[in-house]
mmCIF file of C-alpha atoms in Angstrom:
data_model
loop_
_atom_site.group_PDB
_atom_site.id
_atom_site.type_symbol
_atom_site.label_atom_id
_atom_site.label_comp_id
_atom_site.label_asym_id
_atom_site.label_seq_id
_atom_site.Cartn_x
_atom_site.Cartn_y
_atom_site.Cartn_z
ATOM 1 C CA MET A 1 17.984 -112.772 -13.107
ATOM 2 C CA ASN A 2 19.600 -115.648 -11.275
ATOM 3 C CA LEU A 3 20.437 -118.799 -13.211
ATOM 4 C CA LEU A 4 17.256 -120.662 -12.250
ATOM 5 C CA SER A 5 15.136 -117.738 -13.424
ATOM 6 C CA GLN A 6 17.053 -117.727 -16.690
ATOM 7 C CA TYR A 7 16.281 -121.408 -17.199
ATOM 8 C CA ILE A 8 12.581 -120.886 -16.486
ATOM 9 C CA VAL A 9 12.390 -118.078 -19.030
ATOM 10 C CA ALA A 10 14.486 -119.822 -21.689
ATOM 11 C CA LEU A 11 12.585 -123.114 -21.423
ATOM 12 C CA SER A 12 9.227 -121.318 -21.550
ATOM 13 C CA HIS A 13 10.295 -119.606 -24.751
ATOM 14 C CA LEU A 14 11.731 -122.734 -26.361
ATOM 15 C CA TYR A 15 8.811 -125.060 -25.572
ATOM 16 C CA GLY A 16 5.910 -122.633 -25.181
ATOM 17 C CA ALA A 17 5.206 -124.263 -21.814
ATOM 18 C CA VAL A 18 7.372 -126.281 -19.437
ATOM 19 C CA HIS A 19 6.525 -128.425 -16.388
ATOM 20 C CA LYS A 20 8.288 -127.666 -13.116
ATOM 21 C CA GLU A 21 9.958 -131.096 -13.051
ATOM 22 C CA VAL A 22 11.369 -130.575 -16.546
ATOM 23 C CA VAL A 23 12.916 -127.319 -15.348
ATOM 24 C CA VAL A 24 14.591 -129.168 -12.482
ATOM 25 C CA ASP A 25 15.783 -132.073 -14.646
ATOM 26 C CA ILE A 26 17.318 -129.901 -17.361
ATOM 27 C CA TYR A 27 18.884 -127.521 -14.856
ATOM 28 C CA LYS A 28 20.492 -130.419 -12.980
ATOM 29 C CA SER A 29 21.774 -132.014 -16.183
ATOM 30 C CA GLN A 30 23.643 -128.844 -17.161
ATOM 31 C CA ASN A 31 24.877 -127.460 -13.839
ATOM 32 C CA ASP A 32 26.886 -128.686 -10.867
ATOM 33 C CA ASP A 33 24.825 -126.919 -8.209
ATOM 34 C CA GLU A 34 21.650 -128.553 -6.943
ATOM 35 C CA VAL A 35 18.177 -127.153 -7.435
ATOM 36 C CA ARG A 36 15.189 -128.544 -5.570
ATOM 37 C CA ILE A 37 11.637 -128.824 -6.806
ATOM 38 C CA LYS A 38 10.565 -126.567 -3.925
ATOM 39 C CA GLU A 39 12.711 -123.755 -5.313
ATOM 40 C CA VAL A 40 10.933 -123.977 -8.650
ATOM 41 C CA GLU A 41 7.538 -124.203 -6.943
ATOM 42 C CA GLU A 42 8.330 -120.960 -5.159
ATOM 43 C CA TYR A 43 8.381 -119.226 -8.549
ATOM 44 C CA LEU A 44 5.045 -120.858 -9.427
ATOM 45 C CA ASN A 45 3.383 -119.837 -6.177
ATOM 46 C CA ASN A 46 4.936 -116.372 -6.038
ATOM 47 C CA PRO A 47 5.356 -115.187 -9.638
ATOM 48 C CA SER A 48 8.475 -113.142 -10.207
ATOM 49 C CA GLU A 49 8.045 -109.765 -11.868
ATOM 50 C CA GLU A 50 11.458 -110.275 -13.428
ATOM 51 C CA ILE A 51 10.336 -113.510 -15.096
ATOM 52 C CA GLU A 52 6.988 -112.078 -16.195
ATOM 53 C CA LYS A 53 8.840 -109.150 -17.743
ATOM 54 C CA HIS A 54 10.288 -111.765 -20.106
ATOM 55 C CA PHE A 55 6.792 -113.041 -21.029
ATOM 56 C CA ALA A 56 6.890 -116.224 -18.898
ATOM 57 C CA PHE A 57 3.924 -116.812 -16.573
ATOM 58 C CA SER A 58 2.957 -119.513 -14.082
ATOM 59 C CA VAL A 59 -0.161 -121.673 -14.345
ATOM 60 C CA GLY A 60 -0.602 -124.748 -12.183
ATOM 61 C CA ASP A 61 2.605 -126.789 -12.417
ATOM 62 C CA TYR A 62 3.738 -125.056 -15.616
ATOM 63 C CA PHE A 63 5.507 -121.961 -16.806
ATOM 64 C CA ALA A 64 4.095 -120.776 -20.128
ATOM 65 C CA TYR A 65 4.794 -118.152 -22.745
ATOM 66 C CA GLU A 66 2.460 -115.162 -22.568
ATOM 67 C CA ALA A 67 0.669 -115.895 -25.877
ATOM 68 C CA ILE A 68 -0.251 -119.381 -24.645
ATOM 69 C CA MET A 69 -1.821 -117.898 -21.535
ATOM 70 C CA GLU A 70 -3.547 -115.029 -23.301
ATOM 71 C CA PHE A 71 -5.419 -117.329 -25.658
ATOM 72 C CA ASP A 72 -5.992 -120.181 -23.178
ATOM 73 C CA GLU A 73 -4.124 -122.717 -25.308
ATOM 74 C CA LEU A 74 -2.035 -124.511 -22.692
ATOM 75 C CA ASP A 75 -4.085 -127.730 -22.639
ATOM 76 C CA GLU A 76 -4.096 -127.954 -26.418
ATOM 77 C CA LEU A 77 -0.349 -127.342 -26.639
ATOM 78 C CA LEU A 78 0.377 -130.021 -24.036
ATOM 79 C CA GLN A 79 -1.852 -132.458 -25.901
ATOM 80 C CA LYS A 80 0.091 -131.857 -29.122
ATOM 81 C CA GLN A 81 3.438 -132.234 -27.328
ATOM 82 C CA SER A 82 2.420 -135.471 -25.636
ATOM 83 C CA GLY A 83 4.472 -138.465 -26.738
ATOM 84 C CA ARG A 84 7.048 -136.408 -28.595
ATOM 85 C CA PRO A 85 10.720 -136.397 -27.586
ATOM 86 C CA ARG A 86 12.129 -133.210 -26.120
ATOM 87 C CA TYR A 87 14.875 -131.221 -27.825
ATOM 88 C CA ILE A 88 17.421 -130.083 -25.234
ATOM 89 C CA PRO A 89 20.190 -127.856 -26.587
ATOM 90 C CA GLU A 90 23.532 -127.304 -24.897
ATOM 91 C CA LYS A 91 23.470 -124.795 -22.044
ATOM 92 C CA SER A 92 24.992 -121.934 -24.038
ATOM 93 C CA GLU A 93 22.451 -122.381 -26.840
ATOM 94 C CA LEU A 94 19.543 -122.880 -24.443
ATOM 95 C CA LEU A 95 20.208 -119.636 -22.598
ATOM 96 C CA ASN A 96 19.997 -117.733 -25.875
ATOM 97 C CA TYR A 97 16.246 -118.319 -25.586
ATOM 98 C CA ILE A 98 16.070 -115.865 -22.688
ATOM 99 C CA ASP A 99 15.548 -113.400 -25.521
ATOM 100 C CA SER A 100 11.941 -114.092 -26.510
ATOM 101 C CA PHE A 101 12.756 -113.253 -30.122
ATOM 102 C CA TYR A 102 15.811 -115.466 -30.424
ATOM 103 C CA PHE A 103 15.723 -118.278 -32.947
ATOM 104 C CA GLU A 104 18.288 -120.604 -34.433
ATOM 105 C CA LYS A 105 19.240 -119.347 -37.892
ATOM 106 C CA THR A 106 19.556 -122.483 -39.966
ATOM 107 C CA ALA A 107 20.962 -123.019 -43.446
ATOM 108 C CA ALA A 108 17.366 -122.930 -44.725
ATOM 109 C CA TYR A 109 16.892 -119.492 -43.154
ATOM 110 C CA TYR A 110 20.033 -118.121 -44.772
ATOM 111 C CA LYS A 111 19.073 -119.530 -48.177
ATOM 112 C CA LEU A 112 15.811 -117.593 -48.044
ATOM 113 C CA TYR A 113 17.596 -114.503 -46.734
ATOM 114 C CA ASP A 114 20.308 -114.606 -49.402
ATOM 115 C CA TYR A 115 17.842 -115.091 -52.253
ATOM 116 C CA LEU A 116 15.593 -112.243 -51.125
ATOM 117 C CA LEU A 117 18.551 -109.947 -50.557
ATOM 118 C CA LYS A 118 20.157 -110.608 -53.935
ATOM 119 C CA TYR A 119 17.226 -111.102 -56.286
ATOM 120 C CA VAL A 120 14.152 -109.493 -54.725
ATOM 121 C CA LEU A 121 15.044 -106.658 -52.357
ATOM 122 C CA ASP A 122 17.972 -104.989 -54.124
ATOM 123 C CA GLY A 123 20.465 -105.551 -51.324
ATOM 124 C CA ASP A 124 18.318 -103.944 -48.600
ATOM 125 C CA GLU A 125 19.641 -105.853 -45.575
ATOM 126 C CA GLU A 126 17.314 -104.329 -42.977
ATOM 127 C CA ARG A 127 14.171 -105.009 -44.994
ATOM 128 C CA THR A 128 15.357 -108.521 -45.808
ATOM 129 C CA SER A 129 15.955 -109.219 -42.109
ATOM 130 C CA ASP A 130 12.542 -107.822 -41.181
ATOM 131 C CA ILE A 131 10.764 -110.040 -43.696
ATOM 132 C CA CYS A 132 12.714 -113.183 -42.839
ATOM 133 C CA GLU A 133 12.132 -112.640 -39.115
ATOM 134 C CA ASP A 134 8.398 -112.265 -39.710
ATOM 135 C CA VAL A 135 8.307 -115.406 -41.866
ATOM 136 C CA GLN A 136 10.207 -117.289 -39.164
ATOM 137 C CA GLY A 137 7.835 -115.996 -36.496
ATOM 138 C CA MET A 138 4.739 -117.083 -38.394
ATOM 139 C CA ILE A 139 6.166 -120.564 -38.844
ATOM 140 C CA GLU A 140 7.036 -120.768 -35.139
ATOM 141 C CA VAL A 141 3.383 -120.329 -34.152
ATOM 142 C CA ASN A 142 2.344 -122.981 -36.684
ATOM 143 C CA ALA A 143 0.577 -120.616 -39.070
ATOM 144 C CA SER A 144 -0.711 -122.069 -42.325
ATOM 145 C CA PHE A 145 1.482 -121.812 -45.406
ATOM 146 C CA ARG A 146 -0.889 -119.226 -46.870
ATOM 147 C CA GLN A 147 -0.571 -117.106 -43.741
ATOM 148 C CA VAL A 148 3.205 -117.375 -43.870
ATOM 149 C CA MET A 149 3.272 -116.241 -47.497
ATOM 150 C CA SER A 150 0.976 -113.326 -46.642
ATOM 151 C CA VAL A 151 3.990 -111.741 -44.937
ATOM 152 C CA PHE A 152 5.335 -110.826 -48.370
ATOM 153 C CA ASP A 153 2.086 -109.087 -49.311
ATOM 154 C CA HIS A 154 1.928 -107.317 -45.962
ATOM 155 C CA MET A 155 5.503 -106.093 -46.435
ATOM 156 C CA HIS A 156 4.724 -104.980 -50.009
ATOM 157 C CA VAL A 157 7.208 -107.283 -51.706
ATOM 158 C CA ASP A 158 6.991 -107.114 -55.497
ATOM 159 C CA PHE A 159 8.071 -110.325 -57.180
ATOM 160 C CA ILE A 160 9.289 -110.291 -60.767
ATOM 161 C CA GLY A 161 6.995 -112.834 -62.342
ATOM 162 C CA LYS A 162 5.614 -116.163 -61.183
ATOM 163 C CA ASN A 163 8.965 -117.938 -61.304
ATOM 164 C CA GLN A 164 10.491 -115.670 -58.673
ATOM 165 C CA ARG A 165 7.495 -116.032 -56.369
ATOM 166 C CA GLU A 166 7.564 -119.802 -56.866
ATOM 167 C CA THR A 167 11.250 -119.913 -55.935
ATOM 168 C CA VAL A 168 10.505 -118.031 -52.727
ATOM 169 C CA LYS A 169 7.604 -120.382 -51.964
ATOM 170 C CA GLN A 170 9.904 -123.374 -52.273
ATOM 171 C CA LEU A 171 12.498 -121.748 -50.005
ATOM 172 C CA VAL A 172 9.791 -121.004 -47.429
ATOM 173 C CA LYS A 173 8.597 -124.626 -47.567
ATOM 174 C CA VAL A 174 12.119 -125.825 -46.806
ATOM 175 C CA LEU A 175 12.412 -123.313 -43.966
ATOM 176 C CA LYS A 176 9.051 -124.452 -42.582
ATOM 177 C CA ASN A 177 10.492 -127.924 -42.036
ATOM 178 C CA ASN A 178 13.590 -126.560 -40.305
ATOM 179 C CA VAL A 179 12.064 -124.316 -37.645
ATOM 180 C CA ARG A 180 11.930 -125.349 -33.981
ATOM 181 C CA LEU A 181 8.291 -125.625 -32.961
ATOM 182 C CA TRP A 182 6.532 -125.557 -29.606
ATOM 183 C CA ILE A 183 4.283 -128.446 -30.607
ATOM 184 C CA ASN A 184 7.394 -130.533 -31.327
ATOM 185 C CA ASN A 185 8.938 -129.876 -27.895
ATOM 186 C CA GLY A 186 11.559 -127.793 -29.687
ATOM 187 C CA TYR A 187 12.350 -130.197 -32.517
ATOM 188 C CA THR A 188 11.897 -129.308 -36.183
ATOM 189 C CA ASN A 189 9.563 -131.233 -38.472
ATOM 190 C CA LYS A 190 12.589 -132.462 -40.395
ATOM 191 C CA GLU A 191 14.251 -133.793 -37.246
ATOM 192 C CA LEU A 192 11.117 -135.639 -36.159
ATOM 193 C CA LYS A 193 10.715 -137.120 -39.607
ATOM 194 C CA GLU A 194 14.285 -138.393 -39.451
ATOM 195 C CA MET A 195 13.374 -139.953 -36.092
ATOM 196 C CA ASP A 196 10.354 -141.648 -37.719
ATOM 197 C CA PHE A 197 7.858 -139.294 -36.086
ATOM 198 C CA ARG A 198 4.917 -138.018 -38.089
ATOM 199 C CA ASP A 199 5.144 -134.519 -39.532
ATOM 200 C CA SER A 200 3.491 -132.223 -36.998
ATOM 201 C CA SER A 201 2.698 -129.284 -39.224
ATOM 202 C CA LYS A 202 -1.021 -129.532 -38.481
ATOM 203 C CA LYS A 203 -2.770 -126.645 -36.830
ATOM 204 C CA ILE A 204 -2.415 -126.477 -33.092
ATOM 205 C CA ASN A 205 -5.335 -124.250 -32.203
ATOM 206 C CA ARG A 206 -8.966 -123.797 -33.064
ATOM 207 C CA ASN A 207 -8.535 -120.110 -33.807
ATOM 208 C CA GLN A 208 -5.461 -119.993 -36.006
ATOM 209 C CA ASN A 209 -5.234 -116.215 -35.738
ATOM 210 C CA SER A 210 -4.753 -116.216 -31.985
ATOM 211 C CA MET A 211 -1.172 -117.340 -31.588
ATOM 212 C CA THR A 212 -0.085 -115.324 -34.602
ATOM 213 C CA LYS A 213 -0.979 -112.194 -32.658
ATOM 214 C CA LYS A 214 2.237 -112.482 -30.658
ATOM 215 C CA LEU A 215 3.977 -109.111 -30.788
ATOM 216 C CA GLY A 216 6.836 -109.330 -33.255
ATOM 217 C CA ARG A 217 10.047 -107.343 -33.504
ATOM 218 C CA ASN A 218 8.756 -105.534 -36.568
ATOM 219 C CA ASP A 219 5.246 -104.742 -35.316
ATOM 220 C CA PRO A 220 4.338 -101.165 -34.317
ATOM 221 C CA CYS A 221 5.263 -100.666 -30.660
ATOM 222 C CA TYR A 222 2.379 -100.895 -28.200
ATOM 223 C CA CYS A 223 3.411 -97.581 -26.589
ATOM 224 C CA GLY A 224 2.094 -95.652 -29.590
ATOM 225 C CA SER A 225 5.402 -94.080 -30.575
ATOM 226 C CA GLY A 226 5.014 -95.130 -34.198
ATOM 227 C CA LYS A 227 8.363 -96.922 -34.094
ATOM 228 C CA LYS A 228 8.892 -100.648 -34.555
ATOM 229 C CA TYR A 229 8.848 -102.584 -31.278
ATOM 230 C CA LYS A 230 12.481 -103.671 -31.748
ATOM 231 C CA LYS A 231 13.542 -100.016 -32.055
ATOM 232 C CA CYS A 232 11.490 -98.831 -29.096
ATOM 233 C CA CYS A 233 10.275 -100.625 -25.944
ATOM 234 C CA LEU A 234 12.092 -103.883 -26.736
ATOM 235 C CA GLU A 235 15.387 -102.050 -26.296
ATOM 236 C CA LYS A 236 14.122 -100.443 -23.068
ATOM 237 C CA ASN A 237 12.883 -103.772 -21.665
ATOM 238 C CA GLU A 238 16.208 -105.485 -22.355
ATOM 239 C CA LYS A 239 18.228 -102.902 -20.417
#
């Protein structure tokens, strides 16, 4: 992909949906070469297979992540984002979001990871990563706290008593406030609170299950191989 395509994909992943003018403004602020609105409109009017391969699709004046399009949630997302400031990372960090599964691993993430690894999962690094990635993913799509905690049941995690489960719940609550959210234009709830913005952890969509159906790294691959997506077609798609 050329650099403009990379920006379109990365911004779609970071914000869930991005207006063509925002693409131009952010691109110009981080690069010396000029980009015109007509160049971006060309991608809107003639969708690029290369961009769509990375789950970014055009609709009207916006580029949107596939899950937003699939469940017809663009208008609702834009309504939630309205009036909120926009988080714009440095270029090197922004372009990490070309990978649709990339996320910023915060101190809160590592605290959950370290506790699970040491006290719950007997040092199983792969299983710990799988669970933490799924928890992160559920938070990213604004799932309820109960839905987030259901990851542990789904992954057959056995807690030793109520105290251990309660500790994990508290760690998840901290993580939930430190995850970059689409409805926050990329900011975390904690960051917005520090900026005197109201906590935005309310549900974004009428059907809460819809956006949580986004294919995750640890889901069974859609090709039917029986392997996890990250060990199968994800690797093929990224080549």
